Structure formats: structure tokens, C-alpha cells
Amino acid sequence: MTQPLLTLPYVIRPATVDDAEAYARTHVACLHETYEHIMPPEYHAYYDAELPAIIERRRTAFEEAAGTPGSARSWLAFDDDGGPVAIATSGPGRDDDRPDFELHHIYTLQSTHGTGLGQRLLDTAIGTRAAYLWILDHNPRAEQFYRRNGFEPDGTAMLCGPTWHYRPMFRMHRADRPA
């Protein structure tokens, strides 16, 4: 007896200028869920209050990226009902000492955890290329995910800025992976 084909319930597509609000709202919702156990209430209140400005910054970033080859690209994932449930952005590295490709972020709503959506977003955002990312300390789920995908800490760490309450973070890197 053959196994039925798995139907993946999420659609991932490049984000456009028209997606700025959905992207920003999904981003903030994911920040709340992801960092609920790490960040103080003031962090969450800041992102709620900043949402209109975040939407406008995202709109501007999408407009600029649309006309600039080689700039950062973003993706949105949608559930079966068309609701946004995850985001990702990647592009050229922004660290002087690590000029290769950078995964800026991937965030998925908790309701999608364990579905394979995060893996699909990672594969979409960086493929098999060498890349690096920054991860907040005390985020074991994310660290495990990235380690499964070949990332290892590269020994670089620093404190986040005031918006992130000076929490420590560290950088992870991986080499090119065979396709």
C-alpha cells in the first residue's frame, strides 16, 4: 500500500509593497510569541506602539528592494484561509567581517510550529548557500533548528540595542551545502 502524498497547507510567496502591513503585523505577532519568555512587557508594548511606523518602514524597504537587484528579499507564508502565518528576509551580509549571505530573520506563528513551514522558509530564503544569522541567547528552539540546518556559532557575540533591552545574542554560520 502506498502512502498518500503529503499536502503542505502553506503557500510561500515573495512579499510585495502591498504586503507591507500583513508582513509587519505578522512580524510583531511572531515577536510577541517567540520572545514572550525572554523579553519584558516593555518590549512588547514598544512593538505594539511602533506598529504603524514598522508598517511604513517595511513598505519603504519593499519599494526599494523591488527596483534594486541583489538587495534583501522577503517572503510571506499564508495558511489555507489566506491568513499570513510566517515571514522571512535574507540578503547580502551586513557584517563587515562576514560579507557572505545573511538570513535577517525567519518567524513563524506558534500555531505552525512542527509543520515544516520553518524549514520551507529557510530553504526558500537561503537555499544551500553559505549564510549567517544572529540569534538571541536563551532561544533553544531556534538554535536547535539552525544547528539541524548546519549552522554553528562562529564565536561572535554582542548585546542587542536598547529596543531589545541589551539582551545578549550570538552569530551562527554555515558553509555551502550540497544541493
Backbone as CSV, one residue per row, in Angstrom:
resi,resn,N_x,N_y,N_z,CA_x,CA_y,CA_z,C_x,C_y,C_z
1,MET,0.845,-1.186,0.000,0.000,0.000,0.000,0.885,1.241,0.000
2,THR,0.636,2.150,-0.900,1.435,3.369,-0.973,0.885,4.415,-0.010
3,GLN,1.793,5.222,0.476,1.417,6.304,1.378,0.826,7.454,0.565
4,PRO,-0.196,8.117,1.083,-0.738,9.278,0.366,0.290,10.404,0.352
5,LEU,0.256,11.217,-0.684,1.145,12.367,-0.749,0.756,13.372,0.322
6,LEU,1.773,13.958,0.933,1.545,14.965,1.954,1.202,16.284,1.273
7,THR,0.103,16.861,1.616,-0.282,18.168,1.095,0.162,19.223,2.092
8,LEU,1.024,20.109,1.644,1.514,21.158,2.523,0.509,22.310,2.520
9,PRO,0.032,22.693,3.696,-1.060,23.663,3.760,-0.648,25.120,3.611
10,TYR,0.636,25.398,3.431,1.069,26.790,3.409,1.583,27.185,2.030
11,VAL,1.260,28.408,1.646,1.773,28.977,0.413,2.813,30.019,0.811
12,ILE,3.995,29.917,0.236,5.065,30.892,0.457,5.254,31.641,-0.852
13,ARG,5.258,32.980,-0.750,5.487,33.777,-1.953,6.280,35.024,-1.592
14,PRO,6.962,35.602,-2.579,7.691,36.842,-2.313,6.743,37.932,-1.817
15,ALA,7.204,38.692,-0.860,6.413,39.812,-0.346,6.528,40.993,-1.306
16,THR,5.433,41.716,-1.447,5.391,42.900,-2.307,5.060,44.124,-1.455
17,VAL,5.106,45.274,-2.079,4.752,46.520,-1.390,3.354,46.408,-0.777
18,ASP,2.450,45.760,-1.475,1.078,45.617,-0.978,0.998,44.720,0.264
19,ASP,2.051,43.978,0.540,2.085,43.086,1.706,2.695,43.726,2.945
20,ALA,3.084,44.980,2.860,3.811,45.612,3.968,3.062,45.502,5.292
21,GLU,1.777,45.771,5.288,1.033,45.720,6.545,0.923,44.291,7.067
22,ALA,0.583,43.347,6.211,0.480,41.947,6.643,1.824,41.438,7.154
23,TYR,2.891,41.806,6.465,4.225,41.374,6.886,4.550,41.944,8.271
24,ALA,4.363,43.244,8.433,4.687,43.894,9.707,3.829,43.349,10.848
25,ARG,2.549,43.175,10.621,1.671,42.642,11.675,2.065,41.210,12.044
26,THR,2.406,40.410,11.054,2.833,39.039,11.323,4.152,39.049,12.077
27,HIS,5.053,39.930,11.674,6.344,40.050,12.348,6.149,40.370,13.838
28,VAL,5.346,41.373,14.125,5.128,41.766,15.521,4.434,40.642,16.302
29,ALA,3.456,39.990,15.707,2.784,38.872,16.388,3.786,37.759,16.698
30,CYS,4.663,37.473,15.753,5.676,36.433,15.977,6.689,36.857,17.038
31,LEU,7.063,38.134,17.049,7.966,38.611,18.098,7.348,38.397,19.472
32,HIS,6.078,38.712,19.598,5.398,38.520,20.883,5.431,37.048,21.295
33,GLU,5.083,36.170,20.381,5.046,34.739,20.722,6.441,34.174,20.971
34,THR,7.384,34.527,20.114,8.724,33.966,20.209,9.446,34.410,21.477
35,TYR,9.294,35.663,21.836,10.078,36.219,22.940,9.268,36.471,24.201
36,GLU,8.104,35.875,24.287,7.257,36.024,25.470,8.011,35.644,26.748
37,HIS,8.810,34.580,26.685,9.524,34.070,27.858,10.863,34.750,28.093
38,ILE,11.322,35.556,27.139,12.646,36.169,27.240,12.576,37.664,27.526
39,MET,11.636,38.346,26.893,11.626,39.803,26.919,10.599,40.350,27.917
40,PRO,10.892,41.512,28.481,9.973,42.120,29.450,8.746,42.715,28.770
41,PRO,7.708,43.015,29.537,6.486,43.601,28.963,6.742,44.887,28.171
42,GLU,7.737,45.674,28.570,8.034,46.927,27.869,8.438,46.677,26.411
43,TYR,9.108,45.571,26.165,9.496,45.196,24.798,8.242,45.022,23.932
44,HIS,7.295,44.279,24.451,6.065,44.006,23.708,5.244,45.279,23.514
45,ALA,5.181,46.118,24.538,4.444,47.381,24.421,5.085,48.278,23.366
46,TYR,6.416,48.286,23.313,7.114,49.093,22.308,6.702,48.672,20.896
47,TYR,6.734,47.368,20.617,6.398,46.903,19.267,4.930,47.139,18.926
48,ASP,4.050,47.046,19.885,2.643,47.370,19.626,2.497,48.849,19.262
49,ALA,3.159,49.721,20.020,3.060,51.161,19.767,3.734,51.554,18.454
50,GLU,4.784,50.852,18.074,5.545,51.164,16.871,4.977,50.552,15.596
51,LEU,3.926,49.759,15.705,3.423,49.037,14.541,3.160,49.939,13.332
52,PRO,2.500,51.089,13.455,2.300,51.933,12.262,3.625,52.341,11.602
53,ALA,4.617,52.673,12.402,5.923,53.051,11.842,6.620,51.842,11.221
54,ILE,6.465,50.679,11.819,7.064,49.455,11.273,6.445,49.144,9.915
55,ILE,5.148,49.327,9.796,4.470,49.103,8.510,5.056,50.030,7.447
56,GLU,5.226,51.285,7.776,5.762,52.253,6.803,7.206,51.936,6.439
57,ARG,8.021,51.536,7.418,9.405,51.153,7.116,9.451,49.925,6.209
58,ARG,8.567,48.980,6.463,8.517,47.765,5.651,8.084,48.125,4.226
59,ARG,7.099,49.011,4.099,6.632,49.449,2.774,7.798,50.081,1.997
60,THR,8.539,50.953,2.652,9.686,51.601,2.015,10.742,50.577,1.618
61,ALA,11.027,49.632,2.500,12.025,48.596,2.198,11.595,47.762,1.001
62,PHE,10.325,47.404,0.930,9.836,46.608,-0.193,9.900,47.407,-1.497
63,GLU,9.571,48.705,-1.432,9.656,49.552,-2.625,11.084,49.631,-3.132
64,GLU,12.024,49.853,-2.212,13.433,49.965,-2.595,13.964,48.648,-3.135
65,ALA,13.598,47.539,-2.518,14.093,46.229,-2.950,13.559,45.858,-4.327
66,ALA,12.345,46.289,-4.640,11.726,45.932,-5.922,12.549,46.440,-7.100
67,GLY,13.224,47.553,-6.948,13.991,48.114,-8.052,15.489,47.942,-7.922
68,THR,15.937,47.146,-6.969,17.369,47.022,-6.714,17.807,45.566,-6.764
69,PRO,18.411,45.150,-7.863,18.909,43.772,-7.922,19.950,43.526,-6.826
70,GLY,19.916,42.336,-6.248,20.889,41.974,-5.223,20.578,42.507,-3.842
71,SER,19.429,43.152,-3.650,19.074,43.652,-2.322,18.379,42.549,-1.529
72,ALA,18.104,42.825,-0.277,17.399,41.853,0.568,16.027,41.553,-0.023
73,ARG,15.599,40.325,0.154,14.284,39.876,-0.314,13.507,39.313,0.864
74,SER,12.191,39.414,0.781,11.315,38.950,1.860,10.236,38.036,1.304
75,TRP,9.762,37.156,2.183,8.704,36.218,1.825,7.656,36.191,2.918
76,LEU,6.432,35.907,2.513,5.305,35.727,3.425,4.745,34.331,3.195
77,ALA,4.334,33.679,4.272,3.659,32.387,4.161,2.220,32.568,4.625
78,PHE,1.311,31.902,3.924,-0.116,32.017,4.201,-0.702,30.642,4.473
79,ASP,-1.701,30.585,5.358,-2.387,29.327,5.634,-3.480,29.096,4.588
80,ASP,-4.221,28.011,4.756,-5.272,27.653,3.788,-6.356,28.711,3.656
81,ASP,-6.549,29.500,4.708,-7.573,30.539,4.683,-7.040,31.870,4.146
82,GLY,-5.772,31.894,3.751,-5.175,33.112,3.223,-4.619,34.042,4.276
83,GLY,-4.578,33.589,5.539,-4.021,34.415,6.606,-2.513,34.278,6.680
84,PRO,-1.787,35.390,6.862,-0.332,35.315,6.974,0.076,34.649,8.288
85,VAL,1.031,33.717,8.205,1.444,32.955,9.393,2.948,32.934,9.605
86,ALA,3.728,33.456,8.649,5.182,33.417,8.790,5.833,34.391,7.818
87,ILE,7.067,34.790,8.153,7.826,35.734,7.331,9.290,35.318,7.292
88,ALA,9.988,35.811,6.299,11.441,35.629,6.220,12.029,36.743,5.375
89,THR,13.250,37.147,5.718,14.012,38.105,4.920,15.465,37.658,4.908
90,SER,16.097,37.744,3.737,17.513,37.416,3.597,18.114,38.312,2.536
91,GLY,19.444,38.391,2.544,20.115,39.196,1.534,21.595,39.277,1.777
92,PRO,22.254,40.178,1.091,23.696,40.334,1.268,24.033,40.598,2.732
93,GLY,25.175,40.054,3.177,25.589,40.229,4.568,25.804,41.686,4.929
94,ARG,25.436,42.029,6.146,25.585,43.400,6.638,26.752,43.541,7.602
95,ASP,27.406,42.432,7.969,28.543,42.477,8.887,29.839,42.579,8.085
96,ASP,30.675,43.555,8.416,31.920,43.762,7.672,32.827,42.531,7.687
97,ASP,32.848,41.827,8.800,33.738,40.663,8.912,33.096,39.378,8.388
98,ARG,31.881,39.455,7.927,31.164,38.269,7.429,30.342,38.723,6.227
99,PRO,31.001,38.994,5.091,30.289,39.608,3.969,29.423,38.668,3.145
100,ASP,29.351,37.397,3.510,28.536,36.491,2.710,27.048,36.716,2.965
101,PHE,26.231,35.796,2.581,24.779,35.949,2.641,24.276,35.917,4.082
102,GLU,23.223,36.684,4.365,22.678,36.767,5.726,21.194,36.420,5.741
103,LEU,20.829,35.588,6.686,19.416,35.373,6.984,19.054,36.429,8.017
104,HIS,18.313,37.436,7.608,17.954,38.525,8.519,17.005,38.016,9.599
105,HIS,15.990,37.264,9.180,15.078,36.656,10.152,14.127,35.675,9.481
106,ILE,13.677,34.746,10.283,12.535,33.885,9.969,11.703,33.867,11.235
107,TYR,10.419,34.110,11.090,9.496,33.988,12.221,8.243,33.269,11.747
108,THR,7.789,32.331,12.561,6.537,31.630,12.289,5.656,31.715,13.526
109,LEU,4.370,31.805,13.321,3.444,31.779,14.456,3.515,30.406,15.137
110,GLN,3.301,30.386,16.430,3.382,29.125,17.182,2.440,28.065,16.628
111,SER,1.318,28.478,16.079,0.358,27.513,15.545,0.927,26.704,14.383
112,THR,2.030,27.160,13.792,2.639,26.444,12.671,3.854,25.620,13.084
113,HIS,4.286,25.747,14.335,5.481,25.022,14.779,5.296,23.523,14.588
114,GLY,6.350,22.883,14.099,6.310,21.442,13.893,5.687,21.009,12.578
115,THR,5.305,21.952,11.725,4.643,21.613,10.459,5.611,21.530,9.279
116,GLY,6.842,21.955,9.478,7.797,22.010,8.374,7.835,23.361,7.678
117,LEU,6.981,24.279,8.097,6.949,25.590,7.452,8.264,26.340,7.640
118,GLY,8.825,26.302,8.836,10.099,26.986,9.071,11.185,26.465,8.143
119,GLN,11.234,25.156,7.944,12.221,24.569,7.037,12.000,25.041,5.604
120,ARG,10.763,25.059,5.182,10.469,25.534,3.826,10.861,27.000,3.651
121,LEU,10.620,27.814,4.677,11.010,29.223,4.596,12.528,29.358,4.528
122,LEU,13.240,28.593,5.350,14.700,28.646,5.325,15.217,28.240,3.951
123,ASP,14.691,27.160,3.425,15.112,26.693,2.098,14.817,27.744,1.029
124,THR,13.708,28.440,1.158,13.346,29.491,0.203,14.266,30.695,0.352
125,ALA,14.540,31.086,1.583,15.277,32.322,1.847,16.775,32.216,1.576
126,ILE,17.387,31.051,1.834,18.834,30.961,1.632,19.273,29.765,0.795
127,GLY,18.376,28.828,0.542,18.753,27.664,-0.256,19.888,26.895,0.394
128,THR,20.882,26.539,-0.396,22.007,25.738,0.108,23.268,26.579,0.280
129,ARG,23.173,27.873,0.094,24.362,28.727,0.130,24.896,28.917,1.545
130,ALA,26.148,29.321,1.607,26.746,29.724,2.876,25.987,30.935,3.386
131,ALA,25.768,30.984,4.680,24.993,32.095,5.244,25.293,32.223,6.732
132,TYR,24.914,33.361,7.270,24.999,33.557,8.710,23.728,34.216,9.205
133,LEU,23.568,34.204,10.525,22.410,34.805,11.171,22.777,35.158,12.605
134,TRP,21.979,35.998,13.208,22.114,36.336,14.625,20.942,35.722,15.368
135,ILE,21.217,35.208,16.556,20.175,34.577,17.356,20.275,35.080,18.799
136,LEU,19.141,35.357,19.378,19.082,35.804,20.764,19.417,34.644,21.690
137,ASP,20.219,34.889,22.708,20.514,33.857,23.709,19.206,33.362,24.339
138,HIS,19.218,32.151,24.830,18.082,31.544,25.537,16.877,31.327,24.615
139,ASN,17.164,30.965,23.385,16.114,30.649,22.421,16.433,29.252,21.858
140,PRO,16.290,28.213,22.708,16.752,26.874,22.317,16.040,26.284,21.108
141,ARG,14.777,26.585,20.928,14.055,26.033,19.774,14.697,26.517,18.481
142,ALA,14.956,27.802,18.392,15.576,28.359,17.186,16.997,27.825,17.015
143,GLU,17.751,27.787,18.090,19.131,27.303,17.990,19.165,25.859,17.498
144,GLN,18.297,25.011,18.005,18.220,23.621,17.538,17.897,23.555,16.048
145,PHE,16.929,24.350,15.637,16.526,24.394,14.228,17.720,24.746,13.339
146,TYR,18.444,25.793,13.706,19.560,26.218,12.875,20.703,25.207,12.909
147,ARG,20.965,24.604,14.048,22.002,23.564,14.126,21.640,22.381,13.213
148,ARG,20.366,21.988,13.190,19.931,20.908,12.286,20.195,21.262,10.827
149,ASN,20.252,22.542,10.551,20.481,23.008,9.193,21.932,23.414,8.934
150,GLY,22.836,22.934,9.770,24.258,23.110,9.528,24.889,24.366,10.082
151,PHE,24.152,25.172,10.820,24.714,26.388,11.401,25.411,26.061,12.721
152,GLU,26.525,26.741,12.949,27.268,26.614,14.194,27.652,28.009,14.662
153,PRO,27.728,28.222,15.982,28.213,29.524,16.462,29.616,29.787,15.907
154,ASP,29.871,31.028,15.502,31.187,31.355,14.953,32.056,32.116,15.946
155,GLY,31.612,32.195,17.199,32.404,32.841,18.239,32.154,34.327,18.404
156,THR,31.282,34.896,17.605,30.983,36.322,17.694,29.694,36.514,18.487
157,ALA,29.747,37.399,19.467,28.581,37.696,20.297,28.568,39.189,20.590
158,MET,27.407,39.689,20.929,27.279,41.090,21.328,25.942,41.282,22.024
159,LEU,25.744,42.473,22.533,24.471,42.823,23.150,23.590,43.516,22.125
160,CYS,22.310,43.223,22.179,21.336,43.931,21.347,21.265,45.382,21.808
161,GLY,20.607,46.199,21.035,20.430,47.604,21.384,19.307,47.810,22.392
162,PRO,18.979,49.054,22.669,18.007,49.374,23.721,16.604,48.825,23.449
163,THR,16.177,48.776,22.200,14.850,48.239,21.888,14.732,46.794,22.357
164,TRP,15.851,46.077,22.293,15.889,44.667,22.684,16.462,44.501,24.088
165,HIS,16.480,45.589,24.858,16.854,45.576,26.267,18.238,44.989,26.503
166,TYR,19.141,45.239,25.582,20.543,44.852,25.692,20.738,43.357,25.976
167,ARG,19.832,42.550,25.466,19.956,41.101,25.628,21.142,40.591,24.806
168,PRO,21.824,39.558,25.290,22.937,39.001,24.510,22.444,38.184,23.317
169,MET,23.224,38.249,22.252,22.946,37.441,21.073,24.274,36.949,20.508
170,PHE,24.193,35.929,19.677,25.403,35.386,19.076,25.142,35.065,17.615
171,ARG,26.243,34.975,16.874,26.139,34.752,15.435,26.409,33.278,15.125
172,MET,25.655,32.758,14.173,25.841,31.397,13.686,26.118,31.469,12.185
173,HIS,26.898,30.514,11.687,27.283,30.491,10.286,27.258,29.055,9.783
174,ARG,27.040,28.916,8.498,27.211,27.597,7.860,27.886,27.787,6.512
175,ALA,28.599,26.758,6.099,29.241,26.756,4.790,28.207,26.352,3.742
176,ASP,28.592,26.474,2.469,27.733,25.981,1.389,27.367,24.542,1.660
177,ARG,26.142,24.176,1.309,25.688,22.794,1.468,25.429,22.196,0.099
178,PRO,25.730,20.920,-0.063,25.419,20.303,-1.360,23.909,20.340,-1.605
179,ALA,23.546,20.547,-2.848,22.122,20.627,-3.207,21.441,19.282,-3.072
